[in-house]
PDB file of C-alpha atoms in Angstrom:
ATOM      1  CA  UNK A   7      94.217 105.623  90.046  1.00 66.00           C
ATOM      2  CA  UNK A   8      97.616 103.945  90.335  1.00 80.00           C
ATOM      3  CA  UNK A   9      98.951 103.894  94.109  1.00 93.00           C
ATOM      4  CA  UNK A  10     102.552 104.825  95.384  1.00 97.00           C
ATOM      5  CA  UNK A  11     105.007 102.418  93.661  1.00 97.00           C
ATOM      6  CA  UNK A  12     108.634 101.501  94.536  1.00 98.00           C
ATOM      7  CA  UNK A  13     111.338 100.176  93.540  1.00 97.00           C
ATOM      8  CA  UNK A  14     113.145  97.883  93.831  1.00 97.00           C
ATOM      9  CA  UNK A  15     110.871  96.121  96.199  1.00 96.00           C
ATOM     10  CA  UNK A  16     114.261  93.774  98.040  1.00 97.00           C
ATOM     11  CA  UNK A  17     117.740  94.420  97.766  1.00 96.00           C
ATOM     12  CA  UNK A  18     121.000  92.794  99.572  1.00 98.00           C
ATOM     13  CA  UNK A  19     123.913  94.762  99.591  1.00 97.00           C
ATOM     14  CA  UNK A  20     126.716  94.583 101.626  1.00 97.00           C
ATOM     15  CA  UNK A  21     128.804  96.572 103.702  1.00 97.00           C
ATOM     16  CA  UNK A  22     130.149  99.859 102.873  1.00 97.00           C
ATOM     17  CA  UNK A  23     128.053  99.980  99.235  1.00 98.00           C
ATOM     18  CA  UNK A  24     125.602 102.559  98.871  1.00 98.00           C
ATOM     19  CA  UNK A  25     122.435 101.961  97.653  1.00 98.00           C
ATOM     20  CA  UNK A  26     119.324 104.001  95.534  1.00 98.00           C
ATOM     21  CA  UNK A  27     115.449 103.758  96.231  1.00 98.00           C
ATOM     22  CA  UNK A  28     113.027 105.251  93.967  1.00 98.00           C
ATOM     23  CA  UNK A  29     109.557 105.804  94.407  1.00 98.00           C
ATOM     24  CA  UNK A  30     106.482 107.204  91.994  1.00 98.00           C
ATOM     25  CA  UNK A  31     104.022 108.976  93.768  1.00 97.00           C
ATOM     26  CA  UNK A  32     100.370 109.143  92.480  1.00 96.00           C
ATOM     27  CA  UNK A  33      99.471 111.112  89.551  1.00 95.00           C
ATOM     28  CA  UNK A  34      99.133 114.780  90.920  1.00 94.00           C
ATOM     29  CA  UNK A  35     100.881 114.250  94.221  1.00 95.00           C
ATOM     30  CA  UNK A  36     103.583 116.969  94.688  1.00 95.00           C
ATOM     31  CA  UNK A  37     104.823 116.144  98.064  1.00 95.00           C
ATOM     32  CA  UNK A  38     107.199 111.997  98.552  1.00 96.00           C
ATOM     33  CA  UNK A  39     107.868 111.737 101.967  1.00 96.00           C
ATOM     34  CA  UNK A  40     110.631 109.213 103.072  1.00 98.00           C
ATOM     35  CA  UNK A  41     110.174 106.826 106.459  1.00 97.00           C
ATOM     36  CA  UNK A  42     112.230 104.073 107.586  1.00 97.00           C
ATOM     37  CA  UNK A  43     110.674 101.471 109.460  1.00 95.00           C
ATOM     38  CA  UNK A  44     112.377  98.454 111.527  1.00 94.00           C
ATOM     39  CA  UNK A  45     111.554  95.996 115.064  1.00 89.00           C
ATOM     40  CA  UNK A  46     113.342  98.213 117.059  1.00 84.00           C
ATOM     41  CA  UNK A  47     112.699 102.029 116.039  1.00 88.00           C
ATOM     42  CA  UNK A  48     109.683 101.427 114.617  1.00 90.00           C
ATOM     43  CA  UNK A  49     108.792 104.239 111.598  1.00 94.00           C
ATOM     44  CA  UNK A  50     110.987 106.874 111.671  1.00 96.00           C
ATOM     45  CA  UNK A  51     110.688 110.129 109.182  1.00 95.00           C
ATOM     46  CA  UNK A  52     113.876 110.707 106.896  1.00 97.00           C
ATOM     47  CA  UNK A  53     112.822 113.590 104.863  1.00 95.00           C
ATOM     48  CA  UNK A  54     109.537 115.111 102.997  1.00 95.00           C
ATOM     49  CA  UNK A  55     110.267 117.086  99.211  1.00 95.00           C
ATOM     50  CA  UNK A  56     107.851 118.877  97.838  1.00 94.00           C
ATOM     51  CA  UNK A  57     108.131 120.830  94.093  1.00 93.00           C
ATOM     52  CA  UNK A  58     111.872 119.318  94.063  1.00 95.00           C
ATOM     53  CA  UNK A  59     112.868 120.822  97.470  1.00 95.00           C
ATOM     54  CA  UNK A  60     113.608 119.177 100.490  1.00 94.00           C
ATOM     55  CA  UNK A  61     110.617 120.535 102.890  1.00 91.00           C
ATOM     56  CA  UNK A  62     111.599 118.651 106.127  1.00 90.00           C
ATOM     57  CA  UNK A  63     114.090 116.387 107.459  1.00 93.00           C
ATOM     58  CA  UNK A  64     114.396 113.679 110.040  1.00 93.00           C
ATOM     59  CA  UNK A  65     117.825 113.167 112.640  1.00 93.00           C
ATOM     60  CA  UNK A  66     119.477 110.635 109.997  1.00 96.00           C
ATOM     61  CA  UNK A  67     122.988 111.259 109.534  1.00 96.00           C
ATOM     62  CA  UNK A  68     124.083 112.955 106.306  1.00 95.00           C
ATOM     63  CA  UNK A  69     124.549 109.013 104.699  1.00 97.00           C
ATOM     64  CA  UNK A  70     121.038 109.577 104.171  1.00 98.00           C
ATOM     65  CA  UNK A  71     120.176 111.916 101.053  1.00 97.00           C
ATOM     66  CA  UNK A  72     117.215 112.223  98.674  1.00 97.00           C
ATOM     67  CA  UNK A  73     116.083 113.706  95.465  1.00 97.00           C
ATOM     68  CA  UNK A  74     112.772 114.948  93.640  1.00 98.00           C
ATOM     69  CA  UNK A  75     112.988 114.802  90.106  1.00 97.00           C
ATOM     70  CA  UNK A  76     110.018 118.248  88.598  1.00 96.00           C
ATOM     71  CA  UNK A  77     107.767 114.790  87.816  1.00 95.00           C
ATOM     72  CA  UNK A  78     107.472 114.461  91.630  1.00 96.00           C
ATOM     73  CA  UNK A  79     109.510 110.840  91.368  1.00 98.00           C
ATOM     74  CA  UNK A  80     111.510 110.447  94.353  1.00 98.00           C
ATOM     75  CA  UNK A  81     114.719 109.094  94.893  1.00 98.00           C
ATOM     76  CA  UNK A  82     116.463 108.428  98.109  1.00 98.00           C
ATOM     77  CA  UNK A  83     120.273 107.468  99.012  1.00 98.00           C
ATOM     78  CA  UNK A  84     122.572 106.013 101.500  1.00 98.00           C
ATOM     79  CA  UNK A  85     126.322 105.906 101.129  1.00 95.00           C
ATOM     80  CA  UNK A  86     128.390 103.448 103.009  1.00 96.00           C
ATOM     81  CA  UNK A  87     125.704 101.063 103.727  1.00 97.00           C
ATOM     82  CA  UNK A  88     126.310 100.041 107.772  1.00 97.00           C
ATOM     83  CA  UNK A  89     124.054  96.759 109.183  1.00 97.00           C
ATOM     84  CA  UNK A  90     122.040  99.046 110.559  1.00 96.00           C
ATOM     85  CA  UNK A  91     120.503 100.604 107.376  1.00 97.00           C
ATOM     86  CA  UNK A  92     118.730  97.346 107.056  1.00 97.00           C
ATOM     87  CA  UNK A  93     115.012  97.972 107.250  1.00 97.00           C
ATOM     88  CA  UNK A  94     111.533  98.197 104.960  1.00 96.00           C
ATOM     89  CA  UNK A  95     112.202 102.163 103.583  1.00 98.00           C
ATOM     90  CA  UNK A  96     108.630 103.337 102.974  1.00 97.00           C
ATOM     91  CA  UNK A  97     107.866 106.111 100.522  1.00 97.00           C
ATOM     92  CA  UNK A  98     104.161 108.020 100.775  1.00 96.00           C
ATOM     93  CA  UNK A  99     102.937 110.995  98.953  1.00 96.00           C
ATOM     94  CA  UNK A 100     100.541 113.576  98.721  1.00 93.00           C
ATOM     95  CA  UNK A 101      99.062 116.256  97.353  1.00 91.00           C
ATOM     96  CA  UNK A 102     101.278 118.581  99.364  1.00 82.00           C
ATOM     97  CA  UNK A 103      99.286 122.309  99.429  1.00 83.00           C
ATOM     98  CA  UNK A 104      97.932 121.763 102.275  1.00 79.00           C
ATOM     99  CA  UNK A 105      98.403 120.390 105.956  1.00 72.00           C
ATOM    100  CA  UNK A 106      95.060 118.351 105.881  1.00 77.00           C
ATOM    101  CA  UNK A 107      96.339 116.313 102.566  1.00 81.00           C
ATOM    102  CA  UNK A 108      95.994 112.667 103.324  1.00 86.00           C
ATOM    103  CA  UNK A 109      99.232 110.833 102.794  1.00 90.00           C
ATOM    104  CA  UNK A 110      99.166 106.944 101.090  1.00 94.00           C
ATOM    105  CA  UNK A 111     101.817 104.842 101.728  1.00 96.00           C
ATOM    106  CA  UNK A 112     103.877 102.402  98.732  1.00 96.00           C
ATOM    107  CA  UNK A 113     104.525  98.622  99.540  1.00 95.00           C
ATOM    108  CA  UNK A 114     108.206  99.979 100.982  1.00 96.00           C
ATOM    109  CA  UNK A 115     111.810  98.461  99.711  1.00 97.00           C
ATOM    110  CA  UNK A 116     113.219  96.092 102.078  1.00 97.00           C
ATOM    111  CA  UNK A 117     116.822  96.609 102.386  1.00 98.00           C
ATOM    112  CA  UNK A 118     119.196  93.751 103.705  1.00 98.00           C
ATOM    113  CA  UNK A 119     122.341  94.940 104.448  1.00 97.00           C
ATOM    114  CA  UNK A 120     125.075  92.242 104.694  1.00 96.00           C
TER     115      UNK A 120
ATOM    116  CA  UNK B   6     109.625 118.061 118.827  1.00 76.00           C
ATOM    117  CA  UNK B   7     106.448 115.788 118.979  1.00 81.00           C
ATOM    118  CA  UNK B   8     106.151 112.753 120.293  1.00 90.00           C
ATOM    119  CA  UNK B   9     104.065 109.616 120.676  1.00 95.00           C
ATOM    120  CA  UNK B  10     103.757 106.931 122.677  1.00 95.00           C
ATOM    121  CA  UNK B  11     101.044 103.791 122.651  1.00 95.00           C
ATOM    122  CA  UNK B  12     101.012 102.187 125.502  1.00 87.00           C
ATOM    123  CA  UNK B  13     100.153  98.702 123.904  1.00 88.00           C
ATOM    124  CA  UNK B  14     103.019  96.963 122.412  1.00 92.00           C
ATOM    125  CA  UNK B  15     100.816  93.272 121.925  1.00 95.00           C
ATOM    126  CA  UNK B  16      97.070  92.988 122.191  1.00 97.00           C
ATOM    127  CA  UNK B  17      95.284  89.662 122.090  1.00 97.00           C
ATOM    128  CA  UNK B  18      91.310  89.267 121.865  1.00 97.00           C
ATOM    129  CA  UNK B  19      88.441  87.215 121.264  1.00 97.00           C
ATOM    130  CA  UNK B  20      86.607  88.223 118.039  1.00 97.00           C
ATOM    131  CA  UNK B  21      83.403  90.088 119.282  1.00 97.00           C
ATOM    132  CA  UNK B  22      85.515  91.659 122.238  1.00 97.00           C
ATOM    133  CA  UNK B  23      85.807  96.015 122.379  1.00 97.00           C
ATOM    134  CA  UNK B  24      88.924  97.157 121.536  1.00 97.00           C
ATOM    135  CA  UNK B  25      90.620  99.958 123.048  1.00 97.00           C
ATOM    136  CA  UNK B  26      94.310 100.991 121.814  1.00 97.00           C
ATOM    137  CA  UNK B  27      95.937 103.939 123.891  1.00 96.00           C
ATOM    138  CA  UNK B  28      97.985 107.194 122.439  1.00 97.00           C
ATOM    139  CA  UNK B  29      99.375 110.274 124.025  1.00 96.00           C
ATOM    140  CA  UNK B  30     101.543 112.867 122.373  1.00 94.00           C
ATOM    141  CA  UNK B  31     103.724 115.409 123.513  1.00 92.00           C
ATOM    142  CA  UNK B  32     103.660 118.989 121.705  1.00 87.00           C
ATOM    143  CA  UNK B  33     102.754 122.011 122.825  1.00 79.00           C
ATOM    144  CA  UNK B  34     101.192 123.651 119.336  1.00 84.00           C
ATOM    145  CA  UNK B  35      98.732 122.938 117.378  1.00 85.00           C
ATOM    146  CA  UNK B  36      98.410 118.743 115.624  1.00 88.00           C
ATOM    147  CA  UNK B  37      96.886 116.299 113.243  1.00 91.00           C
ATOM    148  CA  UNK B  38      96.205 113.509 114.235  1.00 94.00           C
ATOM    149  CA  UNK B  39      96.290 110.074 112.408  1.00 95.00           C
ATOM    150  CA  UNK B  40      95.722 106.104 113.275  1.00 97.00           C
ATOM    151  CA  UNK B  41      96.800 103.991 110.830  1.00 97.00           C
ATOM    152  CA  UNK B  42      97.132 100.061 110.063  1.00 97.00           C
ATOM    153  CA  UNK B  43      98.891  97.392 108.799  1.00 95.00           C
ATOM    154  CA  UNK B  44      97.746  94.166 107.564  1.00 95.00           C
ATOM    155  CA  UNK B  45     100.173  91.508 106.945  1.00 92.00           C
ATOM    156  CA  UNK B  46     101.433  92.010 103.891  1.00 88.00           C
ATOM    157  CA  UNK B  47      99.821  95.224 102.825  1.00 91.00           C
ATOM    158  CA  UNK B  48     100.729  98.687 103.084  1.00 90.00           C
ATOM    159  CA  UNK B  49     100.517 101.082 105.642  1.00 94.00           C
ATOM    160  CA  UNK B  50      96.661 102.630 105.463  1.00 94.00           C
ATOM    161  CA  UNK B  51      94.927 105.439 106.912  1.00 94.00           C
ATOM    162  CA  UNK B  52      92.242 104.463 109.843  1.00 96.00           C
ATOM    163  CA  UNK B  53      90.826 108.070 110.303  1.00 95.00           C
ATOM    164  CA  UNK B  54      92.348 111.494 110.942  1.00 94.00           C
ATOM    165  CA  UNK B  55      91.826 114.473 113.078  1.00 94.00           C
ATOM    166  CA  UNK B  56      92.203 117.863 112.229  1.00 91.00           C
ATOM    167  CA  UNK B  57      89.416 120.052 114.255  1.00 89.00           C
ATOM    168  CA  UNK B  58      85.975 120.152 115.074  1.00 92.00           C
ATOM    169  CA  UNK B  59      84.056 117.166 116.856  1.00 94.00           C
ATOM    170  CA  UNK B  60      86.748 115.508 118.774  1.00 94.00           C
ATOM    171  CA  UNK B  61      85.322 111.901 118.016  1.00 96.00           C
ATOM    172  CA  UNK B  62      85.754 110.825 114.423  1.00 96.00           C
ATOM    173  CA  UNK B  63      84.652 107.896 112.709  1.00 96.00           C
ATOM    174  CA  UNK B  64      86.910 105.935 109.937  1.00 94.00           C
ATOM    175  CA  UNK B  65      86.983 103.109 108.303  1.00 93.00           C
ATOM    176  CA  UNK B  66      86.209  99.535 109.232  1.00 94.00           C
ATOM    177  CA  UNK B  67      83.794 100.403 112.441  1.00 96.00           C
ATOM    178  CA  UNK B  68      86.654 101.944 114.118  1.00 97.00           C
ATOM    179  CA  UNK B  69      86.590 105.700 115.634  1.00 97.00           C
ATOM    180  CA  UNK B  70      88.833 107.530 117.980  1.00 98.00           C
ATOM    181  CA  UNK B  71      88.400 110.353 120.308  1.00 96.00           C
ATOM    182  CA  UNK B  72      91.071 113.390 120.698  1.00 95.00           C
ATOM    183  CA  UNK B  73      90.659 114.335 124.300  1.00 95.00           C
ATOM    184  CA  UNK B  74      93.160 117.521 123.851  1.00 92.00           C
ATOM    185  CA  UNK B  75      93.525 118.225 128.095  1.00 93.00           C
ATOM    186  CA  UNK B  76      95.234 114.777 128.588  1.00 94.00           C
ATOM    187  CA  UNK B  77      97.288 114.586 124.872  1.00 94.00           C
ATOM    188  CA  UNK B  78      95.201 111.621 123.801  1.00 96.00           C
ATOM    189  CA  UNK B  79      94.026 110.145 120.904  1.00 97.00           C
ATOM    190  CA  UNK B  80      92.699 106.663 121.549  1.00 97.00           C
ATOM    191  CA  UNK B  81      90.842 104.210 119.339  1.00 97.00           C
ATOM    192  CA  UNK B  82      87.881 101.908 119.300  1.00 97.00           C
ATOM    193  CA  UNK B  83      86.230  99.830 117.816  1.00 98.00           C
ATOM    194  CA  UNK B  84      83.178  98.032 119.622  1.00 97.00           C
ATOM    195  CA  UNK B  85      83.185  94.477 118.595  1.00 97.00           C
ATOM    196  CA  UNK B  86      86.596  93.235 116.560  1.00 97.00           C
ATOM    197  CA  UNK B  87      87.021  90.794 113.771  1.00 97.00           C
ATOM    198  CA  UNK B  88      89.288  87.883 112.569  1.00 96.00           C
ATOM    199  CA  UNK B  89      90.099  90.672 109.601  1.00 96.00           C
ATOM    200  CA  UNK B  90      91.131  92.917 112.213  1.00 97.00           C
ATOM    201  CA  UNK B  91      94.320  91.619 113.314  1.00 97.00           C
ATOM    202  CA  UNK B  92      97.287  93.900 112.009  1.00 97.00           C
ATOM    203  CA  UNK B  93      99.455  96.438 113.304  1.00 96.00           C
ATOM    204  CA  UNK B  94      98.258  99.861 114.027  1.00 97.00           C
ATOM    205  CA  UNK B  95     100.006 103.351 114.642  1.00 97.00           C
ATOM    206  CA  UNK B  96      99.212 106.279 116.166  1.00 97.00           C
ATOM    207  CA  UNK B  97     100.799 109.462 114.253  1.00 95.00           C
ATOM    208  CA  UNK B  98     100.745 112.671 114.762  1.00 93.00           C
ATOM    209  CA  UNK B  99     101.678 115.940 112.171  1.00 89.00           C
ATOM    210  CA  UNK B 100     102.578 119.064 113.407  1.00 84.00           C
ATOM    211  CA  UNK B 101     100.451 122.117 111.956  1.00 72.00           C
ATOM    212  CA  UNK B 102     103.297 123.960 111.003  1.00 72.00           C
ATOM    213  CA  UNK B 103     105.643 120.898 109.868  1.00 72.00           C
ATOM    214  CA  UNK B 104     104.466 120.229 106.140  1.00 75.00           C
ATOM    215  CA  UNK B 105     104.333 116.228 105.895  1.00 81.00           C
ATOM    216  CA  UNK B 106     106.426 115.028 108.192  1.00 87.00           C
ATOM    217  CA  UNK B 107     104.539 112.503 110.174  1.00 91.00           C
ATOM    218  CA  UNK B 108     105.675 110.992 114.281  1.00 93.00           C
ATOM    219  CA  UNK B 109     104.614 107.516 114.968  1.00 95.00           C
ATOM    220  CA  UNK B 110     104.202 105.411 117.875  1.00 95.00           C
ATOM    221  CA  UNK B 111     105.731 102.488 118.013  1.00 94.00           C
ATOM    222  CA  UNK B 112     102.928 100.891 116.894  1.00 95.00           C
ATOM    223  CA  UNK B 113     100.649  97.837 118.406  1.00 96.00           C
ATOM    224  CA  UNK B 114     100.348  94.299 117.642  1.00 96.00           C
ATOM    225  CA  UNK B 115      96.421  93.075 117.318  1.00 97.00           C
ATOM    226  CA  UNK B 116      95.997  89.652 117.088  1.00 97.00           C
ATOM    227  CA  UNK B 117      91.815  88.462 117.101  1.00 97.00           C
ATOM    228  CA  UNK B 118      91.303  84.797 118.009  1.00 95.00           C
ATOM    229  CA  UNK B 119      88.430  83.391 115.884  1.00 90.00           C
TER     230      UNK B 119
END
């Protein structure tokens, strides 16, 4: 069974850009749940969609948006890319029915913001 | 609105040596509760889970944890460590009622000295 994939897995941007992440959860998984990770915050949760509809959100700032497309892909967002968006952005899924669902973790993007 | 807090930022032992790596939450309702790890270079991976019944669960790798619900904590252990062991590991916790949305710690550093 293929695990969570992501891509692109780097990206530079600069500045004031804005920027798309996309993630493919395992066959079957309904719910793509959206984390940010860096040294100083450590992982922080950005937002959970399950069957195409945002289920949760984190405290980002509206910069931050996502997507689920009805094949559970995931895509997520951010506008006006500040030096502080740089980070690995992690992506995990699962099945999504059920609070005891197990959630596995992609390989992240790491975004370098210039 | 959970949160967690390890109480290890940077751990450094012998291999053989027991391993203990603290974790308290804060939330008043019912939680899940999750270690994970990273290796270098790998993705983030679950450890073991709790969800009810026997407080002291066993995961992967020799490691278990016990969830000690009167003092918020959900430590782990693992008796004797490994070379193979050193990697990054979070404590996370999921809210009953909050879908996917997982609350880490800020994770601690394990480095094992052959």
């Amino acid at each position: 069974k293929a695990g969570v994939t992501q891509t692109p897995r780097y990206l530079i941007k600069t500045r004031g850009q804005q920027v798309t992440l996309s993630c493919s959860p395992i066959s079957g998984h309904r719910s793509v749940s959206w984390y940010q990770q860096t040294p100083g915050q450590g992982l922080q949760f950005l937002f959970e969609y399950f069957s195409e509809t945002q289920r949760n959100k984190g405290n980002f700032p509206g910069r931050f948006s996502g997507r689920q497309f009805s094949n559970s892909r995931s895509e997520m967002n951010v506008s006006t890319l500040e030096l502080g968006d740089s980070a690995l952005y992690l992506c995990a899924s699962s099945l999504g029915d059920s609070p005891y669902n197990e959630q596995f973790f992609g390989p992240g993007t790491r975004l370098t913001v210039l | 609105a959970q949160s967690v807090s390890q109480h290890n930022h940077h751990v450094i032992l012998s291999e053989a040596a027991s391993l203990e790596l603290g974790c308290n939450y804060s939330y008043g309702g019912t939680v899940n509760l999750f270690w994970y790890v990273q290796y270098p270079g790998q993705h983030l991976q679950l450890l073991l889970k709790y969800f009810s019944g026997d407080p002291l669960v066993k995961g992967i790798k020799g490691f278990e944890a016990e969830f000690i619900k009167s003092k918020f904590s959900f430590n782990l252990r693992k008796p004797s460590v490994q070379w193979s062991d050193t990697a990054e590991y979070f404590c996370a916790v999921n809210a009953a009622s909050s879908g996917d949305k997982l609350t880490f710690g800020t994770g601690t550093r394990l480095a094992v000295r052959p």
